[in-house]
Each structure stands twice: as C-alpha cells, then as structure tokens.
PDB file of N, CA, C and O in Angstrom:
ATOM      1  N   UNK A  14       9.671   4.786 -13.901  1.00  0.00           N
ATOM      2  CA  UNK A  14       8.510   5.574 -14.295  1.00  0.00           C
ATOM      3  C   UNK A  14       7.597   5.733 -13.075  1.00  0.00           C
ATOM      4  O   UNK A  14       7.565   4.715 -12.383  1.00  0.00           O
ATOM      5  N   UNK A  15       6.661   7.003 -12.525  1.00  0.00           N
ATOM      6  CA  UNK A  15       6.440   7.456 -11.541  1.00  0.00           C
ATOM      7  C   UNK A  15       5.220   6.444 -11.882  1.00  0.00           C
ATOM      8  O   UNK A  15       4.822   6.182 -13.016  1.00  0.00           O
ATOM      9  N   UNK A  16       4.741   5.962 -10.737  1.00  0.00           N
ATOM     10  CA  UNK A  16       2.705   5.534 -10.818  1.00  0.00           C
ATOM     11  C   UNK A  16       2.014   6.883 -10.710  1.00  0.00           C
ATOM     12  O   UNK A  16       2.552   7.705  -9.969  1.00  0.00           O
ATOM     13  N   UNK A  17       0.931   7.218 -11.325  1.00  0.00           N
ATOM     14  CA  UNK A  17      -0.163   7.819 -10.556  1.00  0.00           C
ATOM     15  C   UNK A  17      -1.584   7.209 -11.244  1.00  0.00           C
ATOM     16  O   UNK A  17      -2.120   6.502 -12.098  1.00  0.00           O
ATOM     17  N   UNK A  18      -1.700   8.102 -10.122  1.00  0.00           N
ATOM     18  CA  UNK A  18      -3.606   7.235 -10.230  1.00  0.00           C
ATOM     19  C   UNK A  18      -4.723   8.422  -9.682  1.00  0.00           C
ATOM     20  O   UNK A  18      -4.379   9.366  -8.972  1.00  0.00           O
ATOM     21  N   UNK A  19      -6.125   8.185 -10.153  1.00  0.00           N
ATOM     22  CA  UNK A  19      -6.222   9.245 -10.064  1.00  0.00           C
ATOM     23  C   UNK A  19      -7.014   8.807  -8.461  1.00  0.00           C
ATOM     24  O   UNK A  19      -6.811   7.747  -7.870  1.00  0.00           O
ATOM     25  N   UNK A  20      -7.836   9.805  -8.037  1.00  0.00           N
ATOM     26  CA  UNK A  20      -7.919   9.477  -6.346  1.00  0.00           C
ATOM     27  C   UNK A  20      -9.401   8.916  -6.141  1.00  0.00           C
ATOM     28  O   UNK A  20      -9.808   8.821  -4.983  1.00  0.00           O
ATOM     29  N   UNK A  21     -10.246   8.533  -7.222  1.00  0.00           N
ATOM     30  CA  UNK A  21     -11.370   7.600  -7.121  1.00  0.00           C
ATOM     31  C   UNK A  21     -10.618   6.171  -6.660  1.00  0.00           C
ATOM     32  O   UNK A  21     -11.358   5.334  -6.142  1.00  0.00           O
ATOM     33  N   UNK A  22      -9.368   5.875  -6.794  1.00  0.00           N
ATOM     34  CA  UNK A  22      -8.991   4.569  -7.072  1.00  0.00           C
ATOM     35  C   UNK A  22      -8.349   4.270  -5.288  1.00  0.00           C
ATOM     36  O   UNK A  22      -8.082   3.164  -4.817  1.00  0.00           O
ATOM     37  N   UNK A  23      -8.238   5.558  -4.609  1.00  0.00           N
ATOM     38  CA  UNK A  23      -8.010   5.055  -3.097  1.00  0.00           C
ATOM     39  C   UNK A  23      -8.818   4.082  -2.219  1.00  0.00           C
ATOM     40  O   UNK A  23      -8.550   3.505  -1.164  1.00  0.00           O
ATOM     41  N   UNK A  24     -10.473   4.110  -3.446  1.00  0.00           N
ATOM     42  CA  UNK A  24     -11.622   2.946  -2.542  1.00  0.00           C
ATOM     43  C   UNK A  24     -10.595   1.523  -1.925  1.00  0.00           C
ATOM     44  O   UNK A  24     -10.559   1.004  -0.810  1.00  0.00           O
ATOM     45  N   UNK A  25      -9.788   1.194  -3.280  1.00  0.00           N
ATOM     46  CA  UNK A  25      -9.170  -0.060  -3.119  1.00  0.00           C
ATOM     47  C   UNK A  25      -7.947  -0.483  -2.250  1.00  0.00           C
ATOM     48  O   UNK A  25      -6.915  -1.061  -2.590  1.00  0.00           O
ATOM     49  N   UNK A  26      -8.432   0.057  -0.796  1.00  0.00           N
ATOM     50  CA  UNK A  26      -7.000   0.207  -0.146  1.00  0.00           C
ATOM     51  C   UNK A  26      -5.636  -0.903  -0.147  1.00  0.00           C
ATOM     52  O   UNK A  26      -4.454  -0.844   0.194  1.00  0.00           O
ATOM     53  N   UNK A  27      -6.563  -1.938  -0.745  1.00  0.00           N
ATOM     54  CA  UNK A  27      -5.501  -3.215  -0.490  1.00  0.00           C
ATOM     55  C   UNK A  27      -4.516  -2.950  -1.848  1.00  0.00           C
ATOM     56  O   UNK A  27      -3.285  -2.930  -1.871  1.00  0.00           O
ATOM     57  N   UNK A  28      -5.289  -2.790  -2.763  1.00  0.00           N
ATOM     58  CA  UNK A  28      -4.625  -2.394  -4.238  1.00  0.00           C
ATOM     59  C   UNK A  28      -3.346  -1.366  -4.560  1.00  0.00           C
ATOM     60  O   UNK A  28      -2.344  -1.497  -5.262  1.00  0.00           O
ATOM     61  N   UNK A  29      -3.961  -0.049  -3.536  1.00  0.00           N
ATOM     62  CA  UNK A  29      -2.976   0.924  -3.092  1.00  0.00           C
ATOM     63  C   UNK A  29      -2.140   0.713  -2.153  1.00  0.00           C
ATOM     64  O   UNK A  29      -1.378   1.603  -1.776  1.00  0.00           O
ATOM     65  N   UNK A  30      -2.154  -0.688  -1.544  1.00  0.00           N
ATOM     66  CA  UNK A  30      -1.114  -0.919  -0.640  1.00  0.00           C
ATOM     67  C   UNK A  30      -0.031  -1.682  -1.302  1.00  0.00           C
ATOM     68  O   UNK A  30       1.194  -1.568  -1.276  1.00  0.00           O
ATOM     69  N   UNK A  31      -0.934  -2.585  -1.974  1.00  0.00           N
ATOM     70  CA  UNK A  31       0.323  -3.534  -2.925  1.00  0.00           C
ATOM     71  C   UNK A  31       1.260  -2.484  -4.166  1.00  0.00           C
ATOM     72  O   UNK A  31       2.422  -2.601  -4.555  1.00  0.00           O
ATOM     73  N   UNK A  32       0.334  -1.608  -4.490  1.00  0.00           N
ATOM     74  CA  UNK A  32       0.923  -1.009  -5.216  1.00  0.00           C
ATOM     75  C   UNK A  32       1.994  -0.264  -4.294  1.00  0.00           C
ATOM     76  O   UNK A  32       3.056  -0.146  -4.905  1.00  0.00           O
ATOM     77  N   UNK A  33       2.022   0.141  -3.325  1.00  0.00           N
ATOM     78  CA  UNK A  33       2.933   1.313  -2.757  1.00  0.00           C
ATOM     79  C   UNK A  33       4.474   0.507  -1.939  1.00  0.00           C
ATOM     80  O   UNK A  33       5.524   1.017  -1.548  1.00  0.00           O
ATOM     81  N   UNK A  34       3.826  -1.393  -1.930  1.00  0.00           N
ATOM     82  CA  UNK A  34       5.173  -1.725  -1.635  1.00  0.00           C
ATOM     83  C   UNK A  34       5.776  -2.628  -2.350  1.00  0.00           C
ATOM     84  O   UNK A  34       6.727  -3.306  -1.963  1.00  0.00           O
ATOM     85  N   UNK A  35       4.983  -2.706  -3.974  1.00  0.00           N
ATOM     86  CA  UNK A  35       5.887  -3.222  -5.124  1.00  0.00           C
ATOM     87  C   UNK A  35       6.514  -2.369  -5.860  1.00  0.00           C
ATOM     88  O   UNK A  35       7.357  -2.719  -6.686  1.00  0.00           O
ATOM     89  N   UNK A  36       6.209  -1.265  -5.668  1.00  0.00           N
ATOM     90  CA  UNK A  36       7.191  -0.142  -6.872  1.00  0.00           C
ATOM     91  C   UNK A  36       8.352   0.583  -5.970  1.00  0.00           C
ATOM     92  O   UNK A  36       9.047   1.492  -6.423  1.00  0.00           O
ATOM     93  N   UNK A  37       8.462   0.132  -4.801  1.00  0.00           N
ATOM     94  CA  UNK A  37       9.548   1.050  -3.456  1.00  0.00           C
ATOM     95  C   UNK A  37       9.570   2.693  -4.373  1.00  0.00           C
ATOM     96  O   UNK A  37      10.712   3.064  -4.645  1.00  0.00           O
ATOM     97  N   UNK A  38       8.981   3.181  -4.610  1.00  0.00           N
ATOM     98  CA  UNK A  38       8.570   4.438  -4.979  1.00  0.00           C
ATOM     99  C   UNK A  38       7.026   5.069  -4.484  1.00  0.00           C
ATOM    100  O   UNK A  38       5.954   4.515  -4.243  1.00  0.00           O
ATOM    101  N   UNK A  39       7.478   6.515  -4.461  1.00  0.00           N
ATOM    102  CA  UNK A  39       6.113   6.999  -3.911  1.00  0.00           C
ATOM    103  C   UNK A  39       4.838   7.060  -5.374  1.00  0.00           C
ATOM    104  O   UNK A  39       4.959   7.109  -6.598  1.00  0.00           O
ATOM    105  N   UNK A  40       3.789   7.030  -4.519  1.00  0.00           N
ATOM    106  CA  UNK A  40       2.728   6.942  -5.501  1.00  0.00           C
ATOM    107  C   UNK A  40       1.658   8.312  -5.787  1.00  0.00           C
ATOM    108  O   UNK A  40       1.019   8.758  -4.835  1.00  0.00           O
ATOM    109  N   UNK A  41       1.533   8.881  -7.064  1.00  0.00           N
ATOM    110  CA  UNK A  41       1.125   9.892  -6.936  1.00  0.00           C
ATOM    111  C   UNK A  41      -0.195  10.515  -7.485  1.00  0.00           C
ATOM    112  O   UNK A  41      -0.447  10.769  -8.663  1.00  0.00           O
ATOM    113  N   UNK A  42      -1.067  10.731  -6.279  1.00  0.00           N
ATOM    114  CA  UNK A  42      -2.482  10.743  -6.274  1.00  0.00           C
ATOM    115  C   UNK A  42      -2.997  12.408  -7.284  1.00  0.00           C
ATOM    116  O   UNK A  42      -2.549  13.518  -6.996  1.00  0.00           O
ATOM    117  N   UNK A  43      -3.970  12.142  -8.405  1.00  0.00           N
ATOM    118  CA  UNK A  43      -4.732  13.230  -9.002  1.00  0.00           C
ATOM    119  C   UNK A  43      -5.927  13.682  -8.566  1.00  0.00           C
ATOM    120  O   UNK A  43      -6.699  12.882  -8.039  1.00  0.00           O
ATOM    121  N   UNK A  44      -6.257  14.961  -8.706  1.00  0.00           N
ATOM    122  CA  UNK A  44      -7.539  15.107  -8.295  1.00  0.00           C
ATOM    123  C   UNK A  44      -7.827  15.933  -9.348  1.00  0.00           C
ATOM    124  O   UNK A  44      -7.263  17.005  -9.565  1.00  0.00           O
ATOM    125  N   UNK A  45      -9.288  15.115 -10.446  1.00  0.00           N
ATOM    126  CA  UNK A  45      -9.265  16.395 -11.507  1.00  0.00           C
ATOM    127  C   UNK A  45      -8.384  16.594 -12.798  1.00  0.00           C
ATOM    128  O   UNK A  45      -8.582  17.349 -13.749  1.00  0.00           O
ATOM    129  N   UNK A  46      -7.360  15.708 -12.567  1.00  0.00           N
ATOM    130  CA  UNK A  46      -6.350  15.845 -13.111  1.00  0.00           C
ATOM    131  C   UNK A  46      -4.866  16.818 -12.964  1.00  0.00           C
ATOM    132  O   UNK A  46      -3.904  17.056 -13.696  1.00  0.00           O
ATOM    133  N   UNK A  47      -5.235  17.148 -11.800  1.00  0.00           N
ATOM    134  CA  UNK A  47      -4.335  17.882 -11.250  1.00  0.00           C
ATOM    135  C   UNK A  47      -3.558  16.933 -10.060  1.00  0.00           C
ATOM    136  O   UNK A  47      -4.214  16.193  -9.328  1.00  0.00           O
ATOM    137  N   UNK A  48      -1.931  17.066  -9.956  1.00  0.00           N
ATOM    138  CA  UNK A  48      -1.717  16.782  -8.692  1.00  0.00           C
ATOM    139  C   UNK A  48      -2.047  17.003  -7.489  1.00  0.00           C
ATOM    140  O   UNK A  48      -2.037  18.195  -7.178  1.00  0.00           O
ATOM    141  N   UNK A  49      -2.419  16.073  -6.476  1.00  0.00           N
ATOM    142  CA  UNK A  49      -2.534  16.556  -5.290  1.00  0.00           C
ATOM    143  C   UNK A  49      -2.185  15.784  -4.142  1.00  0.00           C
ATOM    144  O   UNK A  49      -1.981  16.421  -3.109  1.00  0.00           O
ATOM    145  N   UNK A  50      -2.102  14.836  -4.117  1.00  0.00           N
ATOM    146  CA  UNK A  50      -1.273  13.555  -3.045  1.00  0.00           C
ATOM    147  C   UNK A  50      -0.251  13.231  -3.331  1.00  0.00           C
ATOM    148  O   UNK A  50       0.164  13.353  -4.483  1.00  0.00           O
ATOM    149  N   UNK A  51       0.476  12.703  -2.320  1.00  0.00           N
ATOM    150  CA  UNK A  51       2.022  11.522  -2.727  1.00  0.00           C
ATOM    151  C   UNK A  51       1.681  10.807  -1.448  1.00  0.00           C
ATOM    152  O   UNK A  51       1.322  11.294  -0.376  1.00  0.00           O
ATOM    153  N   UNK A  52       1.917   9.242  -1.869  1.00  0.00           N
ATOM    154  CA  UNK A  52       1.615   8.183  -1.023  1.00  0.00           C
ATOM    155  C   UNK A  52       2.586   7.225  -1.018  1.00  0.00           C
ATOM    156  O   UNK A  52       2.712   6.632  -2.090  1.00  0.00           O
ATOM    157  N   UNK A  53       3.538   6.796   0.151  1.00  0.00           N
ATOM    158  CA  UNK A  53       4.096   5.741  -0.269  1.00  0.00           C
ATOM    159  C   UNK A  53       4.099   4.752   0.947  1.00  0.00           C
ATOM    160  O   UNK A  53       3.620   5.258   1.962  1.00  0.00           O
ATOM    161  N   UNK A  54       4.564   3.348   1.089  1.00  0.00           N
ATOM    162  CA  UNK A  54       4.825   2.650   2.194  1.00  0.00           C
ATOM    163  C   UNK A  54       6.196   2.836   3.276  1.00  0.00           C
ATOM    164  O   UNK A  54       7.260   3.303   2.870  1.00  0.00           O
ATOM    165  N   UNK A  55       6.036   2.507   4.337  1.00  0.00           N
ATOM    166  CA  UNK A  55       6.672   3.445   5.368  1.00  0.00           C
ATOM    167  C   UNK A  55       8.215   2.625   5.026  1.00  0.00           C
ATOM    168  O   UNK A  55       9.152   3.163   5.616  1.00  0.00           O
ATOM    169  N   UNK A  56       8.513   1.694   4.366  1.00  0.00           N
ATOM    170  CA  UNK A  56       9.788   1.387   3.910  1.00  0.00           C
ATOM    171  C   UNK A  56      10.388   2.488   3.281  1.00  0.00           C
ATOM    172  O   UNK A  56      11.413   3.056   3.655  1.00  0.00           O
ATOM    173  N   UNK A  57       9.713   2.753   2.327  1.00  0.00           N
ATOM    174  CA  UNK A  57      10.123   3.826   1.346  1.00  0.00           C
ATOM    175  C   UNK A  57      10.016   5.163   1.856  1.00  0.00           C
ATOM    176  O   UNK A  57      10.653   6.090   1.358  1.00  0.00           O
ATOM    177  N   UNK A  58       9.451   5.263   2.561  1.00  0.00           N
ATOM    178  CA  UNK A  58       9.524   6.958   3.551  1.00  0.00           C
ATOM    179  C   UNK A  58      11.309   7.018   4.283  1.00  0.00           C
ATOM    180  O   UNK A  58      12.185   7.876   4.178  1.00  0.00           O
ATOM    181  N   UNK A  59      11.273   5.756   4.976  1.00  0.00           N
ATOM    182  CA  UNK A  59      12.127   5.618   5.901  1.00  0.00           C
ATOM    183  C   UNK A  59      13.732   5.633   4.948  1.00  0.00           C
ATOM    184  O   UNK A  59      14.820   6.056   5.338  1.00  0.00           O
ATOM    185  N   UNK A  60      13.353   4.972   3.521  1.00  0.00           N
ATOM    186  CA  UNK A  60      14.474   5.197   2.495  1.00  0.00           C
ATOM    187  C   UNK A  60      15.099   6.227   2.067  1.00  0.00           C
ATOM    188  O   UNK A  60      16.306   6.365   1.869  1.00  0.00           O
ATOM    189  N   UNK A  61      13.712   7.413   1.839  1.00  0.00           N
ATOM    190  CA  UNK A  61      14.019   8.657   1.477  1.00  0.00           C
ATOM    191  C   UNK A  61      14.148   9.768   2.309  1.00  0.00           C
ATOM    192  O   UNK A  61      14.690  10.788   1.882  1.00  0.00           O
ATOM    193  N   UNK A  62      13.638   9.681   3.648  1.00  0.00           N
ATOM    194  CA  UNK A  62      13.831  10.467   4.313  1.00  0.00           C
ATOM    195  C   UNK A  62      15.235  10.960   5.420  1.00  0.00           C
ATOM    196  O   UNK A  62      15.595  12.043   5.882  1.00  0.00           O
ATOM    197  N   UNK A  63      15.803   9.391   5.541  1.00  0.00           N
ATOM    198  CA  UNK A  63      17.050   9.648   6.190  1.00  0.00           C
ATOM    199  C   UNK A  63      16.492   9.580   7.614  1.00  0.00           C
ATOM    200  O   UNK A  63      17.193   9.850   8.589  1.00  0.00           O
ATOM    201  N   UNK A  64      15.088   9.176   7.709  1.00  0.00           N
ATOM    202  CA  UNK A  64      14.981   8.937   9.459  1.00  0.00           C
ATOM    203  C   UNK A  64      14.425   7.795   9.545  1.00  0.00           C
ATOM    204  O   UNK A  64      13.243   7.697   9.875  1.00  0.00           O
ATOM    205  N   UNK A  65      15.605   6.163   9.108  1.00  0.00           N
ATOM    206  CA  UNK A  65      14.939   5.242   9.499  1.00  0.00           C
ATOM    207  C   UNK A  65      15.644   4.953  11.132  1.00  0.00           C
ATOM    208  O   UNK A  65      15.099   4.102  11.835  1.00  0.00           O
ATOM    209  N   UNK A  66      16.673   5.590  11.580  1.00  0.00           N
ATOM    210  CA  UNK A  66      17.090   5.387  12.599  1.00  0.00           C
ATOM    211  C   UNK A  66      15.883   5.878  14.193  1.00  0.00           C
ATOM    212  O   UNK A  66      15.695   5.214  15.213  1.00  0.00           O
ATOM    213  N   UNK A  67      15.309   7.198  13.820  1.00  0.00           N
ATOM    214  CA  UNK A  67      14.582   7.551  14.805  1.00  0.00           C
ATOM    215  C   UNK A  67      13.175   6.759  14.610  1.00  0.00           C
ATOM    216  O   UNK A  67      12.532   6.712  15.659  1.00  0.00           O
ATOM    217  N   UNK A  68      12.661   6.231  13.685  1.00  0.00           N
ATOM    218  CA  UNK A  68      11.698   4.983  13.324  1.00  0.00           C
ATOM    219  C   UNK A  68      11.711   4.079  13.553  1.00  0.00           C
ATOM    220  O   UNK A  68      10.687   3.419  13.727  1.00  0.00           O
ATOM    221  N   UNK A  69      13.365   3.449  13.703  1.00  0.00           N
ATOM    222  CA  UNK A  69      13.334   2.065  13.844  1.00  0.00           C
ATOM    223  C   UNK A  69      12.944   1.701  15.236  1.00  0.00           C
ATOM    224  O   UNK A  69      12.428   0.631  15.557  1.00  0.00           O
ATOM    225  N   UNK A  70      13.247   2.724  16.060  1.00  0.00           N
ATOM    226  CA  UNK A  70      12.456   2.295  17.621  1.00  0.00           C
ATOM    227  C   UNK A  70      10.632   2.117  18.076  1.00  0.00           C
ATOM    228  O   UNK A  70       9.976   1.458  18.883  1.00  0.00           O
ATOM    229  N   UNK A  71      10.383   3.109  17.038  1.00  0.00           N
ATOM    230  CA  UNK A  71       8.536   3.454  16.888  1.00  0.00           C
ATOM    231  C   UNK A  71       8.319   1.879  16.549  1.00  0.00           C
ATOM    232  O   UNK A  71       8.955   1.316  15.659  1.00  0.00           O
ATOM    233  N   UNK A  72       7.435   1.293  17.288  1.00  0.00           N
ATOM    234  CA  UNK A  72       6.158  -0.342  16.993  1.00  0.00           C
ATOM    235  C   UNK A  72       5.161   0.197  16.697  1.00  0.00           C
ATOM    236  O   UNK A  72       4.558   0.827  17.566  1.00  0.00           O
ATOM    237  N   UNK A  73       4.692   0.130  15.452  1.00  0.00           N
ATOM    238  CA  UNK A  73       3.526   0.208  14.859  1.00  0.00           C
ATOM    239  C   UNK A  73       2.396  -0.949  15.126  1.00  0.00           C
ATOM    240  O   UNK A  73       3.059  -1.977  14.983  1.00  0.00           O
ATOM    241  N   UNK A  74       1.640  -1.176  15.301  1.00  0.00           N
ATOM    242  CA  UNK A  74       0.767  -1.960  16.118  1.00  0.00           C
ATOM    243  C   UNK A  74      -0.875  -1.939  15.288  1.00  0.00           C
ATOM    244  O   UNK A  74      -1.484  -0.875  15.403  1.00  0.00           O
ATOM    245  N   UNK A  75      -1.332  -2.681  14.758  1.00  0.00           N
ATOM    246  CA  UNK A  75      -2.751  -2.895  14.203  1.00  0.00           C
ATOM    247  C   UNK A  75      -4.116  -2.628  14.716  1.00  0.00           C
ATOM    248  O   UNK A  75      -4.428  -3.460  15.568  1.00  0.00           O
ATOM    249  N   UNK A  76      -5.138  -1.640  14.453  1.00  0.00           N
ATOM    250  CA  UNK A  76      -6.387  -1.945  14.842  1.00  0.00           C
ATOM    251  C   UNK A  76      -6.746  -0.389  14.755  1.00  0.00           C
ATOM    252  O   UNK A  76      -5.987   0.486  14.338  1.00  0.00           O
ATOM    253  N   UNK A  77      -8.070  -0.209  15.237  1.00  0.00           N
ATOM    254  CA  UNK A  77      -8.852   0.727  15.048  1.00  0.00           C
ATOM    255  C   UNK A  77      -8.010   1.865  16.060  1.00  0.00           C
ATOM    256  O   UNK A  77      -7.801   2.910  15.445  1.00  0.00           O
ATOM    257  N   UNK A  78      -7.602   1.872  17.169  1.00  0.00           N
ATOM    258  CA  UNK A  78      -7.263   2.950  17.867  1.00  0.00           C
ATOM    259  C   UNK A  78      -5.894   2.416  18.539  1.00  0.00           C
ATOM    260  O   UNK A  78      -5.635   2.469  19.742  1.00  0.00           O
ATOM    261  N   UNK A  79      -4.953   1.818  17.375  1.00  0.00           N
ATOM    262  CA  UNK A  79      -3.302   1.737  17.421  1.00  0.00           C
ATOM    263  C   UNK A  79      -2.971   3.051  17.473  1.00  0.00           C
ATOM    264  O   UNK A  79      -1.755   3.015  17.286  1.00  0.00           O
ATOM    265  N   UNK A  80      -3.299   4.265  17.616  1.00  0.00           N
ATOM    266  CA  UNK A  80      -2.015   5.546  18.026  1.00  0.00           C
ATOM    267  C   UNK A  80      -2.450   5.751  19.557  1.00  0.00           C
ATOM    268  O   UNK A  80      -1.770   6.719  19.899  1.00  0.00           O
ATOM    269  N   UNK A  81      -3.043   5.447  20.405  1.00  0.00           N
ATOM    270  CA  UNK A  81      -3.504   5.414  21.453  1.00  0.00           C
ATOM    271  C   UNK A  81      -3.248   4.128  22.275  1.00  0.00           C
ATOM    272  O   UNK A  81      -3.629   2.972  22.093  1.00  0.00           O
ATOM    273  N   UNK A  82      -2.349   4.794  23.405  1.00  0.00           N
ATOM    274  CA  UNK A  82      -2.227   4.087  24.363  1.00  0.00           C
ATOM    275  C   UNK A  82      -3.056   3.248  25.766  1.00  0.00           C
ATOM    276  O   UNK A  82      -3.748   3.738  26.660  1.00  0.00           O
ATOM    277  N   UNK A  83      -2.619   1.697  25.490  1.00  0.00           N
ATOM    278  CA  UNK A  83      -3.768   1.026  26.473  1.00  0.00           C
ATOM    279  C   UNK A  83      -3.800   1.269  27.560  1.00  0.00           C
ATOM    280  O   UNK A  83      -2.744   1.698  28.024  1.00  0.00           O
ATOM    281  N   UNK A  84      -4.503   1.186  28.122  1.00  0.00           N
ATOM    282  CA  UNK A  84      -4.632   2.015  30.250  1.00  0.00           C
ATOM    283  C   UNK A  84      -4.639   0.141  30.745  1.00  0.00           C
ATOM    284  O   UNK A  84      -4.702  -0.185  31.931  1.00  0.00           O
TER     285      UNK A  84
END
C-alpha cells in the first residue's frame, strides 16, 4: 500500500526520513489534496532506477555545503 502524506507533514524531516527508509517505497506528497511530490530514500531510487552502478562511485558527504567542493 502506497504512503502519502499530505505536505504540512515535511516540517518533520526526521519522520519523513524514517518513513522513506522503512517502507523501501517511494513516498507520496499532497498539496490540497491533490498530488504533487514523490519522495523516496536514495536506496530505493538506486532500486528503481537501474543506476545504482553510476551511483555507487558518487560519496555523499554531510553538512551544510556537501555539493561543493573543498579548496
């Protein structure tokens, strides 16, 4: 059965995180009651997408300005 939730509930990022890597399914955000997001954890991207091979080399790295490289 799909999750959704509606998108007041993104405040709780830790909540939406546990949720997105206990269901290994994507999670699907309302606005209004209308669809409008899909969210899932990068396990489950990498499951469905068929590019965990070109990923598996990418290091994801923690903090405020991790997509930016240190000098």
């Amino acid at each position: 059965m799909p999750k959704i939730i509606p998108i007041r509930e993104l405040r709780d990022t830790t909540m939406i995180s546990e949720l997105c890597h206990s269901t290994e399914e994507p999670v699907f955000i309302t606005k209004n009651g209308y669809g409008d997001m899909v969210i899932m954890s990068l396990e489950t991207f990498e499951k469905n997408s068929g590019m965990s091979d070109f990923y598996s080399d990418v290091k994801f790295s923690r903090g405020k300005y991790s997509d930016q490289q240190e000098k």
